[in-house]
Coordinates of C-alpha atoms in Angstrom, one line a residue:
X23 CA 143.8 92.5 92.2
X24 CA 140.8 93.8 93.8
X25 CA 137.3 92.3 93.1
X26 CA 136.0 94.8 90.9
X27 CA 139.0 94.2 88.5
X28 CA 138.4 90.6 88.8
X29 CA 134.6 90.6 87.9
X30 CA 134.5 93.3 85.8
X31 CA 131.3 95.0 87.6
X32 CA 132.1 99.0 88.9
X33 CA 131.2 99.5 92.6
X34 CA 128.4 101.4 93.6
X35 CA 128.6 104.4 95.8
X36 CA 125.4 102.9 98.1
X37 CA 126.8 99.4 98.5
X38 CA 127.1 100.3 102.2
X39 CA 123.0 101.0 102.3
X40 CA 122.4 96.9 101.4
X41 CA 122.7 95.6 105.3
X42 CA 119.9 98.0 105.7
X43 CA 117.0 97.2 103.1
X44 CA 116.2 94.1 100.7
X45 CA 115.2 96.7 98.5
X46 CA 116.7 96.5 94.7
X47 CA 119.6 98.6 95.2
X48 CA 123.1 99.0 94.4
X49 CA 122.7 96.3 92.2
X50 CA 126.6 97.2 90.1
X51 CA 127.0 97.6 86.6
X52 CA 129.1 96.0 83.5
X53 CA 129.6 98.7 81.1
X54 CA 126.1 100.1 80.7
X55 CA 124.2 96.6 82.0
X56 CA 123.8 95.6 85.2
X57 CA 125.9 92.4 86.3
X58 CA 125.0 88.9 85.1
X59 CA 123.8 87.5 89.1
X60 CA 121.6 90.4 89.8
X61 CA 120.1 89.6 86.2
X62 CA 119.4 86.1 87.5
X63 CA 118.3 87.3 91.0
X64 CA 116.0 89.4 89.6
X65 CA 114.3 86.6 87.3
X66 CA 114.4 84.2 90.9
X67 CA 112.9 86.5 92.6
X68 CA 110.1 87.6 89.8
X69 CA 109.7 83.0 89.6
X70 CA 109.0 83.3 93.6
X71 CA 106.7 86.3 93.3
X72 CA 104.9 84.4 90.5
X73 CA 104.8 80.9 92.5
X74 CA 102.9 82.9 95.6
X75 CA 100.6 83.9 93.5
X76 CA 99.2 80.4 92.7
X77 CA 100.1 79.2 95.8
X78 CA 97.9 77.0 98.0
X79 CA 97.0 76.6 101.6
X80 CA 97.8 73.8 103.1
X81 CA 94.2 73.6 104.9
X82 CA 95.4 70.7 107.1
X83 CA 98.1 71.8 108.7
X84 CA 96.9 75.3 109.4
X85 CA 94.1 74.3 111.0
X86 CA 96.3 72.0 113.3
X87 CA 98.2 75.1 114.0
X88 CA 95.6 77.3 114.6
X89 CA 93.9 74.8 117.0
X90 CA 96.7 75.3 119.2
X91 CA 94.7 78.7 120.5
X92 CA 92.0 76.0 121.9
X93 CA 89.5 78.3 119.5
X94 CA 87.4 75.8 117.1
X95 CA 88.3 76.2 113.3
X96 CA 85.9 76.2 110.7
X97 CA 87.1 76.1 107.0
X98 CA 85.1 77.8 104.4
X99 CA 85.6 79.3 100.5
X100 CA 84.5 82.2 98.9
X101 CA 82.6 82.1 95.2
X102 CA 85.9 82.1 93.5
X103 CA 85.9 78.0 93.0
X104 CA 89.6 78.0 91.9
X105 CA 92.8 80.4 91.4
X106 CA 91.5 81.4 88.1
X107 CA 88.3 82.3 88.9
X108 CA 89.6 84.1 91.4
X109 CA 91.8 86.1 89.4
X110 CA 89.9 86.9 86.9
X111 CA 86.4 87.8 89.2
X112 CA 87.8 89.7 92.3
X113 CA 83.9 90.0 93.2
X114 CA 83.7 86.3 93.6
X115 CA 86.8 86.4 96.2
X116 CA 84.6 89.4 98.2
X117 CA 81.8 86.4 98.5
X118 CA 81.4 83.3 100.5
X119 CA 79.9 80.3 98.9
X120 CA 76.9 79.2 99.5
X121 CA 78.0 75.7 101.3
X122 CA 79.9 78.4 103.4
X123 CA 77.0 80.5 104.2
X124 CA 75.0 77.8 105.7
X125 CA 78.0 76.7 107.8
X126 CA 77.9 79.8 109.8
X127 CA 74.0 79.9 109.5
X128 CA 74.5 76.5 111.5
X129 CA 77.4 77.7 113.6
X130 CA 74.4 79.7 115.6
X131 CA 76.8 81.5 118.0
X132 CA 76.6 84.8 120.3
X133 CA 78.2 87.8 118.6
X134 CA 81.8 88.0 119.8
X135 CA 84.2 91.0 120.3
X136 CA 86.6 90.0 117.9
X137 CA 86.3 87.5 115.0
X138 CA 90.0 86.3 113.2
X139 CA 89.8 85.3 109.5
X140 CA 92.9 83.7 107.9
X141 CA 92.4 84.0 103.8
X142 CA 95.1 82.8 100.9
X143 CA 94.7 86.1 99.0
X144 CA 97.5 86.3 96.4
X145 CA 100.1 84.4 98.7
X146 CA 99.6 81.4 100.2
X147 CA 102.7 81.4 101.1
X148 CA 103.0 84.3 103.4
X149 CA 99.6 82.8 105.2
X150 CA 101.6 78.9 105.8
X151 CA 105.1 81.0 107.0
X152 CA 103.0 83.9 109.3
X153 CA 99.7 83.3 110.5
X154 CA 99.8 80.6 112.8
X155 CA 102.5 82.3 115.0
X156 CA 100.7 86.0 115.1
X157 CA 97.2 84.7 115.4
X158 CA 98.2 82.4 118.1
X159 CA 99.9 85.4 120.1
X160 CA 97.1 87.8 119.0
X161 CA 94.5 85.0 120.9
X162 CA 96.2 85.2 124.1
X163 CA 96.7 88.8 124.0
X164 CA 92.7 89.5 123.1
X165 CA 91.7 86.9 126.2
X166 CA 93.7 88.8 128.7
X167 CA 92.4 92.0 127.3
X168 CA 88.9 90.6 128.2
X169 CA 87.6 90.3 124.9
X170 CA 85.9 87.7 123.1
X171 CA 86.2 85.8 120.6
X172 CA 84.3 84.1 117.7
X173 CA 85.6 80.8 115.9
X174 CA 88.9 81.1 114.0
X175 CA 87.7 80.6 110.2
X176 CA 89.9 80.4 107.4
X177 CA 88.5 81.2 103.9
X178 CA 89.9 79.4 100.8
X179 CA 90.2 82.2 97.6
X180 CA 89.3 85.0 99.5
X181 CA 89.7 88.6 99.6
X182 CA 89.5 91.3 102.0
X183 CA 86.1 92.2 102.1
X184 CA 85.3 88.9 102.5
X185 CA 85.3 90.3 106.1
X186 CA 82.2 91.4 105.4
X187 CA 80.3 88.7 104.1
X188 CA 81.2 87.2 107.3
X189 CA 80.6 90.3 108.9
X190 CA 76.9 89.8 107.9
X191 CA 76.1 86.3 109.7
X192 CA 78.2 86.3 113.0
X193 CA 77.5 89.7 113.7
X194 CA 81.2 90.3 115.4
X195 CA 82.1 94.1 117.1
X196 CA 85.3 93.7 115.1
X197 CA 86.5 91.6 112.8
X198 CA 90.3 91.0 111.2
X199 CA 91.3 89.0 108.1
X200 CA 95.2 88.1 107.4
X201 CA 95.7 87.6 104.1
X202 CA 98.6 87.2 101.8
X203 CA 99.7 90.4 100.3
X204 CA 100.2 91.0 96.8
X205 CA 104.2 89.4 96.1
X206 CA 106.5 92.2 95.4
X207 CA 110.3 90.9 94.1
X208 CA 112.0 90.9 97.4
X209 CA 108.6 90.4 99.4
X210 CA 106.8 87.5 98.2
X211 CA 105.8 86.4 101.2
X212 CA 104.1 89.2 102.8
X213 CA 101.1 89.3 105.4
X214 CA 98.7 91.9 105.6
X215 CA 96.0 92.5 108.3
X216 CA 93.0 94.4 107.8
X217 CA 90.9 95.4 110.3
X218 CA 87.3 96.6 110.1
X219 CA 84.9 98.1 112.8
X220 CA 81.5 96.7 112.9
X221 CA 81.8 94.4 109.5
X222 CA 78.6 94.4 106.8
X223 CA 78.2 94.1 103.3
X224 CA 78.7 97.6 101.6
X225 CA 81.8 98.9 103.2
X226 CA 84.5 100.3 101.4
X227 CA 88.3 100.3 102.1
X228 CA 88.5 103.9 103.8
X229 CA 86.6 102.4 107.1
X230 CA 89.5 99.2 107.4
X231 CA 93.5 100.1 109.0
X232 CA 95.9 97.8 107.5
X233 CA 98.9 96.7 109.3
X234 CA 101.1 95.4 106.3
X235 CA 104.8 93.4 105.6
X236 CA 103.6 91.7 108.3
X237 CA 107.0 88.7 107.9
X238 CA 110.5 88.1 110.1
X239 CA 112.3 90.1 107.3
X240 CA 109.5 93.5 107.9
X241 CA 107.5 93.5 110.5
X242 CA 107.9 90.2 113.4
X243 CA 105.0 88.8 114.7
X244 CA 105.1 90.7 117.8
X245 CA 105.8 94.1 116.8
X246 CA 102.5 93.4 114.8
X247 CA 100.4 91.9 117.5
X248 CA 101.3 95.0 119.5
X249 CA 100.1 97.4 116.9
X250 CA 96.9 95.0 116.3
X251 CA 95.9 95.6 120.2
X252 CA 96.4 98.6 119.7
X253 CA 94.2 99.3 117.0
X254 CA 91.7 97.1 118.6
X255 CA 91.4 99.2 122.2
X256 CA 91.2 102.1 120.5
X257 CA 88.8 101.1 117.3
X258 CA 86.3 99.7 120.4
X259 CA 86.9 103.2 122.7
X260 CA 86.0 105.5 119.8
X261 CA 83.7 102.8 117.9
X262 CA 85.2 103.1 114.4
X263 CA 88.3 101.8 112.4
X264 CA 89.7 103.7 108.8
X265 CA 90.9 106.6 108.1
X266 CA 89.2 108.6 111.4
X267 CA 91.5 105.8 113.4
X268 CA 95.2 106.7 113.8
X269 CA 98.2 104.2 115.1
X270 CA 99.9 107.3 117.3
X271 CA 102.3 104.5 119.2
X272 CA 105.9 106.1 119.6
X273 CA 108.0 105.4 116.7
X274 CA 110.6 103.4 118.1
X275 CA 113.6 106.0 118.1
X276 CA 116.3 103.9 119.1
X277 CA 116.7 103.0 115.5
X278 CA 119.7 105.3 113.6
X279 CA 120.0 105.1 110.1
X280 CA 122.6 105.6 107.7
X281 CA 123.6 108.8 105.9
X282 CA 123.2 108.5 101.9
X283 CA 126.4 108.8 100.2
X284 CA 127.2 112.6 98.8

């Protein structure tokens, strides 16, 4: 007796398209309802997506593993003085505190090339599992490129234009925040970097590029440090990032996918 007799569920014609995607597909069916496991797979992974979202940084231990790049780290919050606040006042998450502010007032160093930023956003999660290894290979990278760099800081409740609240006191050419992405059901913990040309209060999204999925199961760490120096040579050549700043790199065309079924 074959499985499908045995459980009950019919097969599904894209079955074969599963080893390619995590994407909710092919999910089965039991009459006209979708089988009993992908029922509870789907409340899992909705309970994950939910967790990121009041996740928390583990300020500690990223900062040990950010020190590895021999840059100093400073720790610093926006307005947003917990997960609710931020939720509920996406403005505050935009802001730095005040305590914050007159750190970097005190930092009193040269504008830099490139500043990093490392924020929570709405996964934690995605920051602990993927920043330290891509912002330690990004540091290398920038060095031998010849650039340089501010102090690593990593912003408790922030958002991404908290890029340019910081933007306004170190004065960096560029600047780049990774934050945690917004969970999706099979993606819950997603990094995003956002990348913004000459950072200062006022800008709006269409002057940042966003390199996004950033995670082992979308887009490894060095795929996305690639595109990052990418972006960065060419956002310094032309003196802008946004929409006027294309990632042309070849599509890698080594890659064959499947046919859909009928």
């Amino acid at each position: 007796m074959d499985e499908t007799k045995k459980t009950g569920t019919e097969a599904d014609d894209w079955e074969p398209l599963k080893a390619y995607t995590n994407a909710r597909i092919a999910l089965g069916k039991t009459g006209i309802s979708i089988p009993l496991k992908e029922s509870l797979q789907f409340r899992l992974a909705h309970a994950h997506a939910k967790d990121a979202v009041y996740s928390q940084l583990n300020v500690p231990e990223l900062q040990a593993t950010l020190s590895k790049t021999g840059l100093p780290v400073y720790c610093l919050k926006s307005k947003a003085e917990n997960r609710d606040m931020y939720l509920q006042r996406p403005d505050f998450g935009r802001l730095l505190s005040t305590d914050s502010v007159q750190r970097l007032q005190q930092l009193n160093t040269p504008p830099a090339d490139v500043c990093l930023i490392i924020a929570d956003g709405l996964s934690a999660t995605a920051i602990m599992k993927n920043a330290g290894s891509v912002v330690q290979l990004l540091v290398k990278k920038v060095h031998q490129a010849g650039f340089s760099l501010a102090p690593l800081l990593v912003i408790e409740q922030g958002r991404v234009a908290i890029t340019d609240a910081v933007g306004e006191w170190l004065r960096p050419r560029l600047a780049i925040v990774f934050i945690g992405e917004r969970p999706g059901l099979s993606s819950f913990d997603s990094m995003g970097a956002y990348i913004t040309y000459a950072p200062q209060p006022g800008l709006t999204d269409e002057r940042r590029n966003c390199i996004s999925n950033i995670r082992e199961q979308g887009l490894p760490p060095e795929l996305a440090v690639d595109k990052l120096m990418y972006l960065i040579q060419a956002a310094f050549r032309m003196q802008l990032t946004g929409v006027a700043l294309k990632d042309n790199n070849a599509l890698d065309t080594s890659v064959v996918y499947p046919q859909l079924p009928g």
